[in-house]
mmCIF file of C-alpha atoms in Angstrom:
data_model
loop_
_atom_site.group_PDB
_atom_site.id
_atom_site.type_symbol
_atom_site.label_atom_id
_atom_site.label_comp_id
_atom_site.label_asym_id
_atom_site.label_seq_id
_atom_site.Cartn_x
_atom_site.Cartn_y
_atom_site.Cartn_z
ATOM 1 C CA MET X 46 -12.097 8.651 -6.464
ATOM 2 C CA SER X 47 -10.081 11.796 -6.695
ATOM 3 C CA SER X 48 -6.606 11.197 -7.983
ATOM 4 C CA GLY X 49 -3.382 12.431 -6.541
ATOM 5 C CA ASN X 50 -4.838 14.335 -3.605
ATOM 6 C CA ASP X 51 -2.303 12.910 -1.204
ATOM 7 C CA CYS X 52 0.928 11.034 -1.108
ATOM 8 C CA GLN X 53 0.442 7.379 -0.230
ATOM 9 C CA PRO X 54 -0.318 7.248 3.506
ATOM 10 C CA GLN X 55 2.332 5.481 5.537
ATOM 11 C CA THR X 56 1.590 3.341 8.577
ATOM 12 C CA LEU X 57 4.099 4.075 11.305
ATOM 13 C CA THR X 58 4.736 1.968 14.349
ATOM 14 C CA LYS X 59 5.686 3.819 17.497
ATOM 15 C CA PRO X 60 8.309 2.024 19.600
ATOM 16 C CA THR X 61 6.907 1.207 23.010
ATOM 17 C CA PHE X 62 7.966 -0.825 25.996
ATOM 18 C CA ALA X 63 4.658 -2.659 25.963
ATOM 19 C CA GLU X 64 4.179 -5.912 24.129
ATOM 20 C CA SER X 65 1.884 -4.282 21.536
ATOM 21 C CA ALA X 66 2.602 -1.243 19.389
ATOM 22 C CA ASP X 67 0.353 1.647 18.499
ATOM 23 C CA GLU X 68 -0.158 2.286 14.800
ATOM 24 C CA TYR X 69 -0.481 5.648 13.077
ATOM 25 C CA VAL X 70 -1.013 7.011 9.589
ATOM 26 C CA LEU X 71 1.211 9.825 8.365
ATOM 27 C CA LYS X 72 -0.853 11.835 5.894
ATOM 28 C CA ILE X 73 1.167 14.094 3.578
ATOM 29 C CA THR X 74 -0.958 16.319 1.367
ATOM 30 C CA ASN X 75 0.480 17.190 -2.033
ATOM 31 C CA SER X 76 2.079 20.610 -2.446
ATOM 32 C CA GLU X 77 -0.744 22.068 -4.555
ATOM 33 C CA ASP X 78 -3.529 21.149 -2.125
ATOM 34 C CA SER X 79 -1.312 22.201 0.794
ATOM 35 C CA GLN X 80 -1.806 25.797 -0.360
ATOM 36 C CA GLU X 81 -5.373 25.628 1.013
ATOM 37 C CA PRO X 82 -4.857 25.257 4.774
ATOM 38 C CA ASP X 83 -8.411 26.386 5.627
ATOM 39 C CA LEU X 84 -9.820 23.594 3.492
ATOM 40 C CA ILE X 85 -7.581 20.966 5.116
ATOM 41 C CA GLU X 86 -8.509 22.362 8.523
ATOM 42 C CA ALA X 87 -12.232 22.043 7.716
ATOM 43 C CA GLN X 88 -11.754 18.443 6.595
ATOM 44 C CA THR X 89 -9.764 17.581 9.715
ATOM 45 C CA GLN X 90 -12.220 19.313 12.037
ATOM 46 C CA ALA X 91 -15.022 17.346 10.384
ATOM 47 C CA MET X 92 -13.137 14.102 11.031
ATOM 48 C CA MET X 93 -12.726 15.055 14.704
ATOM 49 C CA PHE X 94 -16.394 16.043 14.964
ATOM 50 C CA LEU X 95 -17.595 12.788 13.377
ATOM 51 C CA SER X 96 -15.378 10.719 15.653
ATOM 52 C CA ALA X 97 -16.869 12.500 18.674
ATOM 53 C CA GLU X 98 -20.345 11.698 17.265
ATOM 54 C CA GLY X 99 -19.516 8.004 17.179
ATOM 55 C CA PHE X 100 -18.495 7.588 13.524
ATOM 56 C CA PRO X 101 -15.349 5.534 12.782
ATOM 57 C CA SER X 102 -13.216 8.374 11.403
ATOM 58 C CA ALA X 103 -9.547 9.017 12.134
ATOM 59 C CA THR X 104 -8.470 11.874 14.382
ATOM 60 C CA PRO X 105 -5.198 13.815 14.384
ATOM 61 C CA TYR X 106 -2.512 13.753 17.023
ATOM 62 C CA LEU X 107 -1.457 17.256 17.999
ATOM 63 C CA THR X 108 1.972 18.627 17.110
ATOM 64 C CA LYS X 109 4.380 19.756 19.830
ATOM 65 C CA ASP X 110 2.900 23.233 19.338
ATOM 66 C CA GLY X 111 -0.630 21.937 19.904
ATOM 67 C CA ASN X 112 -1.772 22.131 16.268
ATOM 68 C CA ILE X 113 -3.681 19.504 14.266
ATOM 69 C CA MET X 114 -1.358 19.827 11.254
ATOM 70 C CA SER X 115 2.011 21.231 10.281
ATOM 71 C CA LEU X 116 3.301 22.804 7.071
ATOM 72 C CA GLU X 117 6.694 21.279 6.286
ATOM 73 C CA SER X 118 9.258 22.074 3.581
ATOM 74 C CA ALA X 119 10.940 19.425 1.470
ATOM 75 C CA GLY X 120 13.667 20.152 -1.036
ATOM 76 C CA THR X 121 14.036 18.777 -4.537
ATOM 77 C CA ARG X 122 16.346 19.545 -7.408
ATOM 78 C CA LEU X 123 13.696 21.979 -8.619
ATOM 79 C CA GLY X 124 13.582 23.826 -5.305
ATOM 80 C CA SER X 125 11.700 23.565 -2.057
ATOM 81 C CA LYS X 126 7.991 22.773 -1.770
ATOM 82 C CA LYS X 127 5.660 22.876 1.209
ATOM 83 C CA TYR X 128 3.475 19.979 2.309
ATOM 84 C CA MET X 129 0.774 19.816 4.959
ATOM 85 C CA VAL X 130 1.464 16.928 7.308
ATOM 86 C CA ARG X 131 -0.899 15.266 9.774
ATOM 87 C CA LEU X 132 -0.415 12.258 12.053
ATOM 88 C CA LEU X 133 -3.712 10.385 12.265
ATOM 89 C CA THR X 134 -5.058 7.496 14.276
ATOM 90 C CA TYR X 135 -4.975 4.162 12.473
ATOM 91 C CA LEU X 136 -8.326 2.589 11.609
ATOM 92 C CA PRO X 137 -8.482 -1.218 11.443
ATOM 93 C CA GLY X 138 -10.506 -3.085 8.863
ATOM 94 C CA THR X 139 -10.635 -4.355 5.307
ATOM 95 C CA PRO X 140 -11.451 -2.068 2.350
ATOM 96 C CA VAL X 141 -14.793 -2.881 0.731
ATOM 97 C CA ALA X 142 -12.787 -3.411 -2.474
ATOM 98 C CA LYS X 143 -11.311 -6.554 -0.898
ATOM 99 C CA ILE X 144 -14.599 -8.278 0.012
ATOM 100 C CA THR X 145 -17.545 -9.635 -1.930
ATOM 101 C CA THR X 146 -20.292 -7.170 -1.103
ATOM 102 C CA ASN X 147 -23.714 -8.443 -0.106
ATOM 103 C CA ALA X 148 -27.084 -6.778 0.448
ATOM 104 C CA GLN X 149 -26.413 -6.346 4.177
ATOM 105 C CA ILE X 150 -23.228 -4.271 3.843
ATOM 106 C CA LEU X 151 -24.671 -2.238 0.953
ATOM 107 C CA TYR X 152 -27.637 -1.339 3.176
ATOM 108 C CA GLU X 153 -25.219 -0.379 5.979
ATOM 109 C CA ILE X 154 -23.178 1.821 3.635
ATOM 110 C CA GLY X 155 -26.395 3.561 2.564
ATOM 111 C CA ARG X 156 -27.287 4.226 6.201
ATOM 112 C CA LEU X 157 -23.774 5.494 6.851
ATOM 113 C CA ALA X 158 -23.884 7.913 3.895
ATOM 114 C CA ALA X 159 -27.186 9.423 5.036
ATOM 115 C CA SER X 160 -26.261 9.560 8.724
ATOM 116 C CA LEU X 161 -22.933 11.227 8.001
ATOM 117 C CA ASP X 162 -24.399 13.974 5.790
ATOM 118 C CA LYS X 163 -27.301 14.546 8.173
ATOM 119 C CA VAL X 164 -25.159 15.073 11.268
ATOM 120 C CA LEU X 165 -22.671 17.277 9.398
ATOM 121 C CA LEU X 166 -25.486 19.543 8.223
ATOM 122 C CA GLU X 167 -27.316 19.672 11.545
ATOM 123 C CA LYS X 168 -24.462 19.906 14.035
ATOM 124 C CA PHE X 169 -21.034 20.606 12.494
ATOM 125 C CA GLN X 170 -19.931 24.193 13.094
ATOM 126 C CA HIS X 171 -16.442 25.622 12.641
ATOM 127 C CA PRO X 172 -15.120 28.882 11.139
ATOM 128 C CA SER X 173 -13.276 26.943 8.411
ATOM 129 C CA VAL X 174 -16.484 25.318 7.126
ATOM 130 C CA LYS X 175 -16.983 28.135 4.607
ATOM 131 C CA SER X 176 -13.990 26.763 2.672
ATOM 132 C CA LEU X 177 -16.172 23.774 1.742
ATOM 133 C CA HIS X 178 -17.985 26.000 -0.784
ATOM 134 C CA ARG X 179 -15.761 24.786 -3.641
ATOM 135 C CA GLY X 180 -17.448 26.240 -6.728
ATOM 136 C CA GLN X 181 -15.305 24.852 -9.542
ATOM 137 C CA PHE X 182 -14.071 21.719 -7.739
ATOM 138 C CA ILE X 183 -14.015 19.137 -10.504
ATOM 139 C CA TRP X 184 -15.103 16.266 -8.231
ATOM 140 C CA ASN X 185 -18.259 18.000 -7.020
ATOM 141 C CA LEU X 186 -21.084 16.159 -8.765
ATOM 142 C CA ALA X 187 -22.697 19.457 -9.791
ATOM 143 C CA ASN X 188 -19.661 20.059 -12.009
ATOM 144 C CA VAL X 189 -20.169 17.201 -14.480
ATOM 145 C CA PRO X 190 -20.532 19.823 -17.271
ATOM 146 C CA LEU X 191 -16.898 20.873 -16.638
ATOM 147 C CA LEU X 192 -15.823 17.498 -18.060
ATOM 148 C CA ASP X 193 -16.197 19.051 -21.515
ATOM 149 C CA GLN X 194 -12.680 20.451 -21.198
ATOM 150 C CA TYR X 195 -11.116 17.041 -20.410
ATOM 151 C CA ILE X 196 -13.057 14.716 -22.686
ATOM 152 C CA TYR X 197 -10.317 14.896 -25.352
ATOM 153 C CA ALA X 198 -8.318 12.474 -23.155
ATOM 154 C CA LEU X 199 -10.661 9.639 -24.165
ATOM 155 C CA GLY X 200 -9.859 9.892 -27.851
ATOM 156 C CA GLN X 201 -12.500 9.189 -30.452
ATOM 157 C CA ASN X 202 -14.298 5.965 -29.563
ATOM 158 C CA LYS X 203 -17.634 4.565 -28.357
ATOM 159 C CA TYR X 204 -16.814 5.570 -24.774
ATOM 160 C CA CYS X 205 -16.408 9.202 -25.754
ATOM 161 C CA ALA X 206 -19.872 9.203 -27.336
ATOM 162 C CA VAL X 207 -21.497 7.816 -24.175
ATOM 163 C CA VAL X 208 -19.761 10.383 -21.941
ATOM 164 C CA GLU X 209 -20.873 13.198 -24.255
ATOM 165 C CA GLN X 210 -24.422 11.857 -23.935
ATOM 166 C CA VAL X 211 -24.133 11.793 -20.127
ATOM 167 C CA ILE X 212 -22.858 15.381 -20.028
ATOM 168 C CA GLU X 213 -25.603 16.691 -22.308
ATOM 169 C CA GLN X 214 -28.383 14.915 -20.415
ATOM 170 C CA PHE X 215 -26.888 16.146 -17.142
ATOM 171 C CA LYS X 216 -26.966 19.736 -18.393
ATOM 172 C CA ASP X 217 -30.565 19.387 -19.588
ATOM 173 C CA LYS X 218 -32.147 17.327 -16.806
ATOM 174 C CA VAL X 219 -30.057 17.668 -13.633
ATOM 175 C CA ILE X 220 -28.612 21.191 -13.548
ATOM 176 C CA PRO X 221 -32.052 22.889 -13.762
ATOM 177 C CA LYS X 222 -33.252 20.726 -10.824
ATOM 178 C CA LEU X 223 -30.348 21.431 -8.420
ATOM 179 C CA SER X 224 -32.232 24.179 -6.612
ATOM 180 C CA SER X 225 -34.958 21.670 -5.684
ATOM 181 C CA PHE X 226 -32.503 19.239 -4.052
ATOM 182 C CA ARG X 227 -31.786 19.417 -0.303
ATOM 183 C CA ALA X 228 -28.352 20.918 0.315
ATOM 184 C CA CYS X 229 -25.804 19.542 2.784
ATOM 185 C CA ILE X 230 -22.095 18.858 3.248
ATOM 186 C CA ASN X 231 -20.902 15.782 1.332
ATOM 187 C CA HIS X 232 -17.997 13.499 2.148
ATOM 188 C CA GLY X 233 -17.932 13.204 -1.623
ATOM 189 C CA ASP X 234 -15.812 10.069 -2.041
ATOM 190 C CA LEU X 235 -17.401 7.095 -0.275
ATOM 191 C CA ASN X 236 -15.701 4.655 -2.589
ATOM 192 C CA ASP X 237 -14.740 1.008 -2.136
ATOM 193 C CA HIS X 238 -11.235 1.928 -0.952
ATOM 194 C CA ASN X 239 -12.369 4.628 1.504
ATOM 195 C CA ILE X 240 -14.765 2.448 3.514
ATOM 196 C CA LEU X 241 -13.282 -0.164 5.844
ATOM 197 C CA VAL X 242 -15.318 -3.057 7.217
ATOM 198 C CA ASP X 243 -14.899 -5.958 9.574
ATOM 199 C CA SER X 244 -16.966 -9.104 9.833
ATOM 200 C CA SER X 245 -19.182 -9.522 12.843
ATOM 201 C CA SER X 246 -20.041 -13.162 12.127
ATOM 202 C CA ALA X 247 -18.068 -16.353 11.598
ATOM 203 C CA SER X 248 -20.322 -17.500 8.765
ATOM 204 C CA LEU X 249 -18.369 -17.769 5.512
ATOM 205 C CA GLU X 250 -21.549 -18.378 3.519
ATOM 206 C CA ASN X 251 -23.354 -15.290 4.813
ATOM 207 C CA PRO X 252 -20.906 -12.894 6.495
ATOM 208 C CA GLN X 253 -22.321 -9.919 8.374
ATOM 209 C CA TYR X 254 -20.203 -6.784 8.049
ATOM 210 C CA ARG X 255 -20.030 -3.521 9.933
ATOM 211 C CA VAL X 256 -18.274 -0.339 8.842
ATOM 212 C CA SER X 257 -15.065 0.078 10.857
ATOM 213 C CA GLY X 258 -13.534 3.079 9.133
ATOM 214 C CA ILE X 259 -14.240 6.074 6.881
ATOM 215 C CA LEU X 260 -11.158 7.390 5.068
ATOM 216 C CA ASP X 261 -10.088 10.356 2.927
ATOM 217 C CA PHE X 262 -12.130 13.512 3.489
ATOM 218 C CA SER X 263 -10.202 15.483 0.852
ATOM 219 C CA ASP X 264 -13.197 15.680 -1.527
ATOM 220 C CA MET X 265 -15.547 17.198 1.069
ATOM 221 C CA SER X 266 -17.666 20.042 -0.239
ATOM 222 C CA TYR X 267 -21.123 21.536 -0.051
ATOM 223 C CA GLY X 268 -23.495 19.561 -2.224
ATOM 224 C CA TYR X 269 -26.779 17.692 -1.844
ATOM 225 C CA TYR X 270 -27.986 14.610 -0.005
ATOM 226 C CA VAL X 271 -28.740 12.816 -3.272
ATOM 227 C CA PHE X 272 -25.120 13.351 -4.425
ATOM 228 C CA GLU X 273 -23.808 11.216 -1.568
ATOM 229 C CA VAL X 274 -26.023 8.239 -2.299
ATOM 230 C CA ALA X 275 -25.318 8.472 -6.051
ATOM 231 C CA ILE X 276 -21.556 8.527 -5.479
ATOM 232 C CA ALA X 277 -21.734 5.551 -3.121
ATOM 233 C CA ILE X 278 -23.901 3.560 -5.559
ATOM 234 C CA MET X 279 -21.471 4.163 -8.393
ATOM 235 C CA TYR X 280 -18.408 3.003 -6.463
ATOM 236 C CA MET X 281 -20.138 -0.016 -4.919
ATOM 237 C CA MET X 282 -21.179 -1.092 -8.433
ATOM 238 C CA ILE X 283 -17.482 -1.357 -9.323
ATOM 239 C CA GLU X 284 -16.882 -4.277 -6.965
ATOM 240 C CA SER X 285 -20.240 -6.042 -7.241
ATOM 241 C CA PRO X 286 -20.835 -9.284 -9.168
ATOM 242 C CA ASP X 287 -24.366 -7.935 -9.862
ATOM 243 C CA PRO X 288 -23.789 -4.193 -10.347
ATOM 244 C CA LEU X 289 -27.292 -3.158 -11.398
ATOM 245 C CA SER X 290 -28.749 -4.558 -8.162
ATOM 246 C CA VAL X 291 -26.458 -2.458 -5.934
ATOM 247 C CA GLY X 292 -28.490 0.739 -6.104
ATOM 248 C CA GLY X 293 -31.636 -0.708 -4.534
ATOM 249 C CA HIS X 294 -29.950 -2.073 -1.399
ATOM 250 C CA LEU X 295 -27.854 1.053 -0.864
ATOM 251 C CA LEU X 296 -30.836 3.321 -1.519
ATOM 252 C CA ALA X 297 -32.902 1.380 1.028
ATOM 253 C CA GLY X 298 -30.261 1.981 3.690
ATOM 254 C CA PHE X 299 -29.989 5.658 2.809
ATOM 255 C CA GLU X 300 -33.751 6.176 2.801
ATOM 256 C CA SER X 301 -34.109 4.484 6.190
ATOM 257 C CA ILE X 302 -32.475 7.704 7.477
ATOM 258 C CA LEU X 303 -33.277 10.243 4.740
ATOM 259 C CA PRO X 304 -36.048 9.410 2.245
ATOM 260 C CA LEU X 305 -35.364 11.068 -1.114
ATOM 261 C CA THR X 306 -37.866 13.443 -2.678
ATOM 262 C CA ALA X 307 -39.441 12.671 -6.053
ATOM 263 C CA GLU X 308 -37.106 15.182 -7.749
ATOM 264 C CA GLU X 309 -34.029 13.616 -6.123
ATOM 265 C CA ARG X 310 -35.082 10.104 -7.078
ATOM 266 C CA GLY X 311 -35.741 11.249 -10.616
ATOM 267 C CA ALA X 312 -32.148 12.464 -10.962
ATOM 268 C CA LEU X 313 -30.468 9.414 -9.429
ATOM 269 C CA PHE X 314 -29.745 7.529 -12.665
ATOM 270 C CA LEU X 315 -28.051 10.528 -14.268
ATOM 271 C CA LEU X 316 -26.167 11.365 -11.053
ATOM 272 C CA VAL X 317 -24.718 7.842 -10.896
ATOM 273 C CA SER X 318 -23.893 8.042 -14.614
ATOM 274 C CA GLY X 319 -22.350 11.467 -14.046
ATOM 275 C CA ARG X 320 -20.053 10.101 -11.354
ATOM 276 C CA PHE X 321 -18.948 7.302 -13.667
ATOM 277 C CA ALA X 322 -18.173 9.957 -16.279
ATOM 278 C CA GLN X 323 -16.215 12.074 -13.777
ATOM 279 C CA SER X 324 -14.148 9.144 -12.594
ATOM 280 C CA LEU X 325 -13.390 7.800 -16.057
ATOM 281 C CA VAL X 326 -12.670 11.111 -17.798
ATOM 282 C CA ILE X 327 -10.555 12.638 -15.022
ATOM 283 C CA ALA X 328 -8.575 9.404 -14.686
ATOM 284 C CA ALA X 329 -7.842 9.381 -18.418
ATOM 285 C CA HIS X 330 -6.836 13.063 -18.343
ATOM 286 C CA THR X 331 -4.600 12.667 -15.281
ATOM 287 C CA ALA X 332 -2.990 9.515 -16.696
ATOM 288 C CA LEU X 333 -1.868 11.574 -19.697
ATOM 289 C CA LEU X 334 -0.219 14.071 -17.333
ATOM 290 C CA TYR X 335 1.294 11.460 -15.018
ATOM 291 C CA PRO X 336 1.807 8.244 -17.027
ATOM 292 C CA GLU X 337 3.872 6.732 -14.204
ATOM 293 C CA ASN X 338 0.690 6.683 -12.075
ATOM 294 C CA LYS X 339 -1.533 5.262 -14.791
ATOM 295 C CA GLU X 340 -2.197 1.934 -13.045
ATOM 296 C CA TYR X 341 -3.473 3.620 -9.855
ATOM 297 C CA LEU X 342 -5.395 6.305 -11.723
ATOM 298 C CA THR X 343 -7.305 3.827 -13.868
ATOM 299 C CA ILE X 344 -8.409 1.417 -11.096
ATOM 300 C CA THR X 345 -12.060 2.285 -11.660
ATOM 301 C CA ALA X 346 -11.760 2.161 -15.456
ATOM 302 C CA LYS X 347 -11.206 -1.613 -15.474
ATOM 303 C CA THR X 348 -14.884 -2.226 -14.880
ATOM 304 C CA GLY X 349 -16.295 1.300 -14.896
ATOM 305 C CA TRP X 350 -16.700 1.551 -18.637
ATOM 306 C CA LYS X 351 -18.503 -1.777 -18.781
ATOM 307 C CA HIS X 352 -20.975 -0.717 -16.065
ATOM 308 C CA LEU X 353 -21.668 2.706 -17.590
ATOM 309 C CA MET X 354 -22.299 1.139 -21.008
ATOM 310 C CA THR X 355 -24.602 -1.463 -19.419
ATOM 311 C CA MET X 356 -26.611 1.232 -17.626
ATOM 312 C CA PHE X 357 -27.264 3.006 -20.908
ATOM 313 C CA GLU X 358 -27.985 -0.198 -22.826
ATOM 314 C CA VAL X 359 -30.535 -1.352 -20.218
ATOM 315 C CA GLY X 360 -31.935 2.182 -20.015
ATOM 316 C CA GLN X 361 -32.930 4.584 -17.277
ATOM 317 C CA GLU X 362 -36.471 3.307 -16.841
ATOM 318 C CA ALA X 363 -35.482 -0.341 -16.331
ATOM 319 C CA VAL X 364 -32.549 0.479 -14.026
ATOM 320 C CA GLU X 365 -34.685 2.774 -11.871
ATOM 321 C CA LYS X 366 -37.428 0.141 -11.703
ATOM 322 C CA LYS X 367 -34.907 -2.389 -10.355
ATOM 323 C CA TRP X 368 -33.494 0.067 -7.809
ATOM 324 C CA PHE X 369 -36.822 1.387 -6.550
ATOM 325 C CA GLU X 370 -38.544 -2.006 -6.336
ATOM 326 C CA THR X 371 -35.605 -3.406 -4.342
ATOM 327 C CA ALA X 372 -35.665 -0.408 -1.999
ATOM 328 C CA GLN X 373 -39.453 -0.683 -1.626
ATOM 329 C CA ALA X 374 -39.146 -4.314 -0.498
ATOM 330 C CA TYR X 375 -37.144 -3.165 2.536
ATOM 331 C CA THR X 376 -40.050 -1.102 3.814
ATOM 332 C CA HIS X 377 -41.902 -4.364 4.418
ATOM 333 C CA HIS X 378 -38.934 -6.236 5.860
ATOM 334 C CA ALA X 379 -36.122 -3.962 7.033
ATOM 335 C CA PRO X 380 -32.947 -5.726 8.213
ATOM 336 C CA ALA X 381 -32.122 -5.640 11.903
ATOM 337 C CA PRO X 382 -29.740 -2.813 12.896
#
């Protein structure tokens, strides 16, 4: 979950003469990120493309000049700053963070992650797409080693030691393998607040969910298929009552579209651990810079540390065994689409 990429989106209601009102989201990108219009254009074009392909992503309303976004100035006591503004369609649904996840929705999220990356790689073309090569972008999963410069924010405790272990193992075992992974464009932040769902059944005991919205494309970048599934596993673990079981169901959904290679599977544990480390370290660092936002920035930390510690206590071999055996079971009895 990247922090501080955007001001809090506002839902606007347009006055109409009809009985119902249309809802919109006003997306105001912070002044620093607004200095990269090509990147914002690529993200917005991807949203439009995915919507046209049948994915539940928001699309922009055009400005009076026919543009998908507008750079606006806002004054403060320190001078004027520029912000990129977009008016987007409103997507209905409940964030995954607000439901109790079950195997069915985890499988669906896995399918979504694979389908999204696959169609972006195979069919998305736009001149701005080159801006998605974001070499030093701290949230790209390949950049876990860059956490070295922020780890001081954790202080000296048991958590710091685990993160150092994650970083070192990542350098030794993942970085040399990157060239063997299949490259693609990643959404990069399929977290429990960026996926909306609605229930397609009235059963309270066994609700059936479908994904009704995909939010926040601001972390999009070139990466690898296995990054997307690792990121999704990590964030779905946050909300699960049985976090170590999450990976198998999500992996099964992903592999129903894109089976992982042996090298990709072999890196999955450290990629999930690496995303935990990114989220926890960057949140701690940013909370030092912006203490007034500490509560929002440390949402993941409430349970994230516990899950990362558990993964390392149980060990890579046992966690992988649980994930892969669960995923294997789906090949004999795949859920209905």
